[in-house]
Amino acid sequence: MPMDRLWHEMTALALGAGIGSGRIDPVELTQHFLERIREQDPDHRIYLTRTEDRALGEAAAARARARAGTRRALLDGVPISWKDCYDVAGVATTGGSPLLAENIPERDAALVGRATNRGLVCLGKTNLPDFAFSGLGINPHFGTPANPFDADLPRIPGGSSAGAAVSVARGLGSAALGSDTGGSVRIPAARNGLVGLTTTFGLLSTRGLTPLSPSLDSAGPLTRDVADANALLALLADRAPADLEGAGLEGRRLARAQGVVWQDLEPGVARALEAAIERLARAGAEIVEERVVEFDQATELLDRKGSYVSAEAYALWGELIESAPDKVFRPIAERMRLGLEISAAQSEGVRIALARISERLHGRMASFDALLCPTVAISPPPIAELEPGGEAYLAANNRALRNTRLGNFLNCSALTLPCGEDGRGLPVGLMLMAPPFAENRLLHLGKAIEAALLD
């Protein structure tokens, strides 16, 4: 089989190495991905917008640098996708909503600009739910990209970085950039068999990112493996990557975070996670059963008092939504309107209480290399069951976000890794959590866990 037919199965770093050695031409590589996108996504459910001219121009520049020996980074010339909440100059940033169809920025988002300057190729912008406000990934306006792991029954991709995850899982981009406010990188990564890194709030610039909750929004990559996530984070943060050499589990102390995060798992999800943790123990990790009361306290607080995300989201978008409510997916509009019921005093009270819980949690984390828990408690349900909205949608969305949102509200860094499947061929994710700005530690540990699970 010609090598170019395998390019979409390779990691971003492997593609970058091929460009550096002269075995891969960046223009041919980009054409390969663009052809696959045209063939496999004719209805634009995955890529809302394809930036073909830009991509080919960037690839031609990468080719010239490769030939001249002036490549800017290991990933120079590698094509990736961007969630359609990142500004790309001259291209509408819809945020998944028809209401923003005419929102055409004049300049790139900060991260898009940095990636472009380091040589990454922009293939286009991927699908998401309205204003990125859902952990399910359903978008009735533009169509929902189906989870690629069930060929017979269209299932949700996870959200809100839905198209981002599916673009990588289906070989329509070597990696993707998503955003995460309550799990929007980790949920779709877990449901599509990918690595998803949620970075600490403030680590990566959100300038030019369509906001949902400015006090929580963060950026993060969705990739085929940990090494790619490490390379992308280093490039976007403009810092040295974590040293992944010699990563092992001997002597690592991992807390299996008992409490709400392990409750009500679907049986297939639970079996996959149990098997994964057993493999980690066999590989030398010390697994400690740890009751993380801070997770329970934060969950109880948010369930009782409400989340200030709705208040921030409605403050940002409420007027626009109410101007044309028929153009907003009803469950998302209803979630935003919950912000009208939350007073300023109540929002600040929740923030203060969460900050106190967060401080205690970070103290507990100091005794471990990471906390382990399921990324998502359930496997992806069929799209048709949830697209009408109602109680089924709300219940599925709440279960999708239950564990991941804790990382955002409690100011953690978090990484999800594929750890098996649920017995029906649907991927299951294992989440690692650590204190803020511990991304390099998580990536080094993640590399070791990845190796143990693949062994």
Tab-separated table of N, CA and C in Angstrom, residues 10 83 147 206 300 317 346 348:
chain	number	residue	atom	x	y	z
A	10	MET	N	-1.550	8.047	10.843
A	10	MET	CA	-0.317	8.351	11.554
A	10	MET	C	-0.521	9.474	12.564
A	83	LYS	N	-11.787	23.851	16.203
A	83	LYS	CA	-13.186	23.986	16.595
A	83	LYS	C	-13.700	25.355	16.163
A	147	ASN	N	-20.794	9.512	15.985
A	147	ASN	CA	-19.662	8.795	16.549
A	147	ASN	C	-19.220	7.702	15.575
A	206	THR	N	-7.037	32.702	25.333
A	206	THR	CA	-8.378	32.540	24.778
A	206	THR	C	-8.791	33.769	23.957
A	300	GLU	N	-22.410	18.424	45.205
A	300	GLU	CA	-23.601	18.793	45.980
A	300	GLU	C	-23.858	20.288	45.891
A	317	TRP	N	-24.887	36.100	25.802
A	317	TRP	CA	-25.634	35.739	24.598
A	317	TRP	C	-27.144	35.852	24.739
A	346	GLN	N	-25.589	34.920	44.708
A	346	GLN	CA	-25.542	33.458	44.665
A	346	GLN	C	-24.352	32.982	43.845
A	348	GLU	N	-21.531	34.555	43.280
A	348	GLU	CA	-20.289	34.806	44.007
A	348	GLU	C	-20.138	33.853	45.183
